[in-house]
Structures are given as structure tokens and as C-alpha cells.
Amino acid sequence: MKPPRFEYSAPETLDEAVALLAGNPGARPIAGGQSLIPILALRLAAPTLLVDLRQLPGLAAITVDTAGVRLGAKVRWCDIEDDRRLTSAHPLLHAAVAHVAHYQIRNRGTVGGSLAHADPAAELPGIAVTCDAEIGIVGTTGQRTLRAAEFFTGPLTTELRPDEIITELRLPCWPAARRWGFEEFALRQGDFALAGIALFYDEDAQGRACNPHIGMIGACGRPHRLEAVEALLDGRTIDDQTIAAATRAAAAAVDPPADLHADAKYRRALVATLVERALRAAAHNRGA
Ligand SMILES: Cc1cc2nc3c(=O)[nH]c(=O)nc-3n(C[C@H](O)[C@H](O)[C@H](O)COP(=O)(O)OP(=O)(O)OC[C@H]3O[C@@H](n4cnc5c(N)ncnc54)[C@H](O)[C@@H]3O)c2cc1C
């Protein structure tokens, strides 16, 4: 199918882009087009104006410093994959992005587009919520920052206002000794995951887990943390007994939807299995 008719503009400044969005109620930003163009082709949306972000300066940098990792909104999946600094500066992010879609899509899809699209099965929103990331936004009222946990409000819905543009994602500093695991299951390589688990924890002097963070994607309406499982892991040694308790807690904590790909019972069992796999992977994954 062909998309509906739309006007097109490629502004050269953020101010101009925001003004275009604010002045045209039917306007929508476009970045890599990997989600928006299929939506237009299926006629699930009919924006009157596409505001192309490609010419905006300064949104394509990956910054690694003592504060953590900052990803500009126009950073593409392939940029993250190719940046060797991230294998140590944020190994969980690097591992998760390897699961995103296919090469052609990774070559165009962007950080800002993924966050704004807010697919519950997308990897980056899950990493952002798991890692307490912040999202930088600019609009007619100026700049603001939202915590990822409050940014995503439901399937394909966020706190983003129509005149706002995401400028960057800020991931807090990643300690070198942190343990982590990322596991997901998709029906085919490159498909959206039926479910996925991102987790990390630090260790105290006795080797017990502290500061555990566990985020879930795909089996829920929006990415969120499994706080009951985190509470169970906190202060415990991650041995077979703890892992078994964590998988039971994960199965009890989730209320997955059923769809044509999998029923709720299957997805609940899948989440439990992925928690187990991610915890076992974390025994080997430390830092890079
Ligand atoms: C076959 C297929 C498989 C895929 N598999 C996966 C997968 O496994 N995992 C995954 O995570 N993704 C997957 N995707 C989605 C892909 O990663 C998209 O690239 C991504 O979700 C959107 O990025 P984009 O830059 O293409 O955004 P676009 O398609 O350009 O835009 C998407 C939405 O974001 C808005 N937007 C874009 N940039 C901004 C901004 N800076 N500020 C505010 N709003 C903005 C647009 O208005 C639109 O609403 C898949 C896509 C396809 C077609």
C-alpha cells in the first residue's frame, strides 16, 4: 500500500523543527522511518506534515564520560554496535542492541525513534527503564528531562507532547565490576521479542547481590522493572536456590497478555525461564 499524502520539511535547526511541530497539529517527526513508514503504508496514521530530523545538528553523538553514556536521538543501532567503547562503558546496552531487527533496519533506526515509538517489545526502552535512564526532550516550552520509568505510559504511548522532540538518552555510569545478563526470545532472528529480560546487580564484599535491577520487555504493555524479584535477590548470593526462587517470583509477578503469537501461560513461563538464563549469564558477565 502507498502512504497517504503528506507535506515534507527538513529543518536545519531544533527551534525550526519544534516550531513546525507546534504550528501544524497534524505534523509528526520522522527519523529513520523504520517504524513510521510502515505505519503510514498501513494507513494506521495520516500525518499532514513529516518533519524530517535528518539535518538537525548535534543529535548523532555517543558520549562516554564519568557521568555515563549519552546517546543522541539520531544515533542509529549500527552506531551503537560499532562503538567498541560501549562494550565496557555499557555492556548491557551493547548486548541488547545486537537483538534489534535486521541489518538494514539497524542501519537506519534511531534511538529517538525507538523511544518515541515505545513498542513494548523493543529493546532500548527496556534498557532505559532497567538502567534508570533519563530522556532529554525539547519543545516550545523549552527543555525538560523525564525518567524513562515515567516516560513510557503504555503500548506505543509516552508522555511526549506533539510539539516535542527527543534529543538524547542518558544512561548512568556503569561500574566495571557490575554483573549483567540480557536474554530474549523471538520466533525468528530479528523479530520483536515475545519476551525479554535485562538485568544487572552489583556485589558486596561477601559476594552477595546488591542494587539488583530487572527489567522486562515484550510480555507487558510497557517496559517495567520486576520489583518483587529485585527485592528477593537483594542481599543474597546468586546460587541455584536463589535462582529457583527468583524464577518462581518472576512467574508470579507478571500478568502477560495473550495474542496470536503466544498465550499468557506460555509467556509467563518464558519470562521465568529468561530470568533464570539472565541470572546464570550474569555469573559470567562482569564489566565487558
Ligand atoms: C521488520 C522490523 C523489525 C523490527 N524489529 C525490531 C526489534 O526487534 N527491536 C526494536 O527495538 N525495534 C525493531 N524495529 C523497529 C526499528 O528499530 C525502528 O527503527 C525504531 O523503532 C524507530 O526508529 P526510527 O528512527 O526508524 O523512527 P521513525 O520510524 O522515524 O519514527 C518512529 C516514531 O518516533 C517518532 N520520532 C522519531 N524520532 C523522534 C524524536 N527524536 N523525537 C520525537 N519523536 C520522534 C516519529 O514521529 C514516529 O512516531 C523493527 C522494525 C521493522 C520494520
PDB file of C-alpha atoms and ligand atoms in Angstrom, residues 28-38 53 73 77 99-102 105 108-110 112-114 116-117 122-123 160 164-166 190-192, ligand 1:
ATOM      1  CA  ARG A  28       4.983  14.299  13.060  1.00  0.00           C
ATOM      2  CA  PRO A  29       8.771  13.970  13.276  1.00  0.00           C
ATOM      3  CA  ILE A  30      10.466  11.320  11.174  1.00  0.00           C
ATOM      4  CA  ALA A  31      13.949   9.933  11.887  1.00  0.00           C
ATOM      5  CA  GLY A  32      14.943   6.547  10.409  1.00  0.00           C
ATOM      6  CA  GLY A  33      11.400   5.859   9.201  1.00  0.00           C
ATOM      7  CA  GLN A  34      11.667   2.179  10.173  1.00  0.00           C
ATOM      8  CA  SER A  35       8.518   2.295  12.279  1.00  0.00           C
ATOM      9  CA  LEU A  36       6.718   5.347  10.910  1.00  0.00           C
ATOM     10  CA  ILE A  37       6.838   4.469   7.211  1.00  0.00           C
ATOM     11  CA  PRO A  38       5.256   1.011   7.736  1.00  0.00           C
ATOM     12  CA  LEU A  53      15.116  15.319  11.690  1.00  0.00           C
ATOM     13  CA  ALA A  73      18.455  10.931  19.381  1.00  0.00           C
ATOM     14  CA  TRP A  77      21.585   0.907  16.069  1.00  0.00           C
ATOM     15  CA  HIS A  99      18.970  -8.283  19.111  1.00  0.00           C
ATOM     16  CA  VAL A 100      17.301  -5.341  17.340  1.00  0.00           C
ATOM     17  CA  ALA A 101      15.769  -6.191  13.991  1.00  0.00           C
ATOM     18  CA  HIS A 102      17.840  -6.882  10.844  1.00  0.00           C
ATOM     19  CA  ILE A 105      16.793  -1.687   9.868  1.00  0.00           C
ATOM     20  CA  ARG A 108      18.589   3.458   9.782  1.00  0.00           C
ATOM     21  CA  GLY A 109      16.589   3.051  13.012  1.00  0.00           C
ATOM     22  CA  THR A 110      17.427   5.566  15.729  1.00  0.00           C
ATOM     23  CA  GLY A 112      14.918   8.773  19.443  1.00  0.00           C
ATOM     24  CA  GLY A 113      12.600   6.912  17.092  1.00  0.00           C
ATOM     25  CA  SER A 114      12.636   3.782  19.231  1.00  0.00           C
ATOM     26  CA  ALA A 116       9.139   7.776  20.854  1.00  0.00           C
ATOM     27  CA  HIS A 117       7.569   4.742  19.166  1.00  0.00           C
ATOM     28  CA  ALA A 122      11.612  -3.005  21.816  1.00  0.00           C
ATOM     29  CA  GLU A 123      14.972  -3.494  23.474  1.00  0.00           C
ATOM     30  CA  LEU A 160       5.865  13.125  24.755  1.00  0.00           C
ATOM     31  CA  GLU A 164       8.315  17.872  21.462  1.00  0.00           C
ATOM     32  CA  ILE A 165      11.428  16.212  20.105  1.00  0.00           C
ATOM     33  CA  ILE A 166      13.613  13.752  21.982  1.00  0.00           C
ATOM     34  CA  GLY A 190      15.469 -10.094  14.180  1.00  0.00           C
ATOM     35  CA  ASP A 191      11.781 -10.263  15.093  1.00  0.00           C
ATOM     36  CA  PHE A 192      10.407  -8.382  18.057  1.00  0.00           C
TER      37      PHE A 192
HETATM   38  C1  LIG B   1      10.704  -5.653  10.292  1.00  0.00           C
HETATM   39  C2  LIG B   1      11.067  -4.786  11.501  1.00  0.00           C
HETATM   40  C3  LIG B   1      11.586  -5.408  12.620  1.00  0.00           C
HETATM   41  C4  LIG B   1      11.910  -4.626  13.732  1.00  0.00           C
HETATM   42  N1  LIG B   1      12.417  -5.275  14.828  1.00  0.00           N
HETATM   43  C5  LIG B   1      12.745  -4.530  15.907  1.00  0.00           C
HETATM   44  C6  LIG B   1      13.272  -5.152  17.079  1.00  0.00           C
HETATM   45  O1  LIG B   1      13.476  -6.365  17.144  1.00  0.00           O
HETATM   46  N2  LIG B   1      13.551  -4.351  18.140  1.00  0.00           N
HETATM   47  C7  LIG B   1      13.346  -2.986  18.105  1.00  0.00           C
HETATM   48  O2  LIG B   1      13.626  -2.316  19.100  1.00  0.00           O
HETATM   49  N3  LIG B   1      12.867  -2.384  17.012  1.00  0.00           N
HETATM   50  C8  LIG B   1      12.571  -3.112  15.924  1.00  0.00           C
HETATM   51  N4  LIG B   1      12.063  -2.483  14.813  1.00  0.00           N
HETATM   52  C9  LIG B   1      11.824  -1.022  14.877  1.00  0.00           C
HETATM   53  C10 LIG B   1      13.093  -0.260  14.500  1.00  0.00           C
HETATM   54  O3  LIG B   1      14.094  -0.466  15.479  1.00  0.00           O
HETATM   55  C11 LIG B   1      12.810   1.249  14.379  1.00  0.00           C
HETATM   56  O4  LIG B   1      13.906   1.785  13.776  1.00  0.00           O
HETATM   57  C12 LIG B   1      12.611   2.058  15.609  1.00  0.00           C
HETATM   58  O5  LIG B   1      11.598   1.533  16.404  1.00  0.00           O
HETATM   59  C13 LIG B   1      12.193   3.502  15.268  1.00  0.00           C
HETATM   60  O6  LIG B   1      13.290   4.256  14.902  1.00  0.00           O
HETATM   61  P1  LIG B   1      13.249   5.185  13.603  1.00  0.00           P
HETATM   62  O7  LIG B   1      14.410   6.117  13.730  1.00  0.00           O
HETATM   63  O8  LIG B   1      13.147   4.373  12.397  1.00  0.00           O
HETATM   64  O9  LIG B   1      11.902   6.032  13.880  1.00  0.00           O
HETATM   65  P2  LIG B   1      10.775   6.517  12.856  1.00  0.00           P
HETATM   66  O10 LIG B   1      10.145   5.340  12.202  1.00  0.00           O
HETATM   67  O11 LIG B   1      11.293   7.590  12.002  1.00  0.00           O
HETATM   68  O12 LIG B   1       9.756   7.159  13.907  1.00  0.00           O
HETATM   69  C14 LIG B   1       9.084   6.341  14.845  1.00  0.00           C
HETATM   70  C15 LIG B   1       8.232   7.250  15.748  1.00  0.00           C
HETATM   71  O13 LIG B   1       9.075   8.074  16.536  1.00  0.00           O
HETATM   72  C16 LIG B   1       8.822   9.463  16.285  1.00  0.00           C
HETATM   73  N5  LIG B   1      10.146  10.085  16.378  1.00  0.00           N
HETATM   74  C17 LIG B   1      11.280   9.736  15.696  1.00  0.00           C
HETATM   75  N6  LIG B   1      12.335  10.423  16.171  1.00  0.00           N
HETATM   76  C18 LIG B   1      11.861  11.242  17.151  1.00  0.00           C
HETATM   77  C19 LIG B   1      12.466  12.170  18.033  1.00  0.00           C
HETATM   78  N7  LIG B   1      13.800  12.403  18.050  1.00  0.00           N
HETATM   79  N8  LIG B   1      11.679  12.827  18.921  1.00  0.00           N
HETATM   80  C20 LIG B   1      10.339  12.598  18.958  1.00  0.00           C
HETATM   81  N9  LIG B   1       9.716  11.715  18.159  1.00  0.00           N
HETATM   82  C21 LIG B   1      10.468  11.026  17.281  1.00  0.00           C
HETATM   83  C22 LIG B   1       8.122   9.512  14.942  1.00  0.00           C
HETATM   84  O14 LIG B   1       7.284  10.633  14.851  1.00  0.00           O
HETATM   85  C23 LIG B   1       7.326   8.216  14.981  1.00  0.00           C
HETATM   86  O15 LIG B   1       6.167   8.398  15.731  1.00  0.00           O
HETATM   87  C24 LIG B   1      11.736  -3.223  13.694  1.00  0.00           C
HETATM   88  C25 LIG B   1      11.231  -2.594  12.539  1.00  0.00           C
HETATM   89  C26 LIG B   1      10.891  -3.372  11.452  1.00  0.00           C
HETATM   90  C27 LIG B   1      10.361  -2.686  10.231  1.00  0.00           C
END
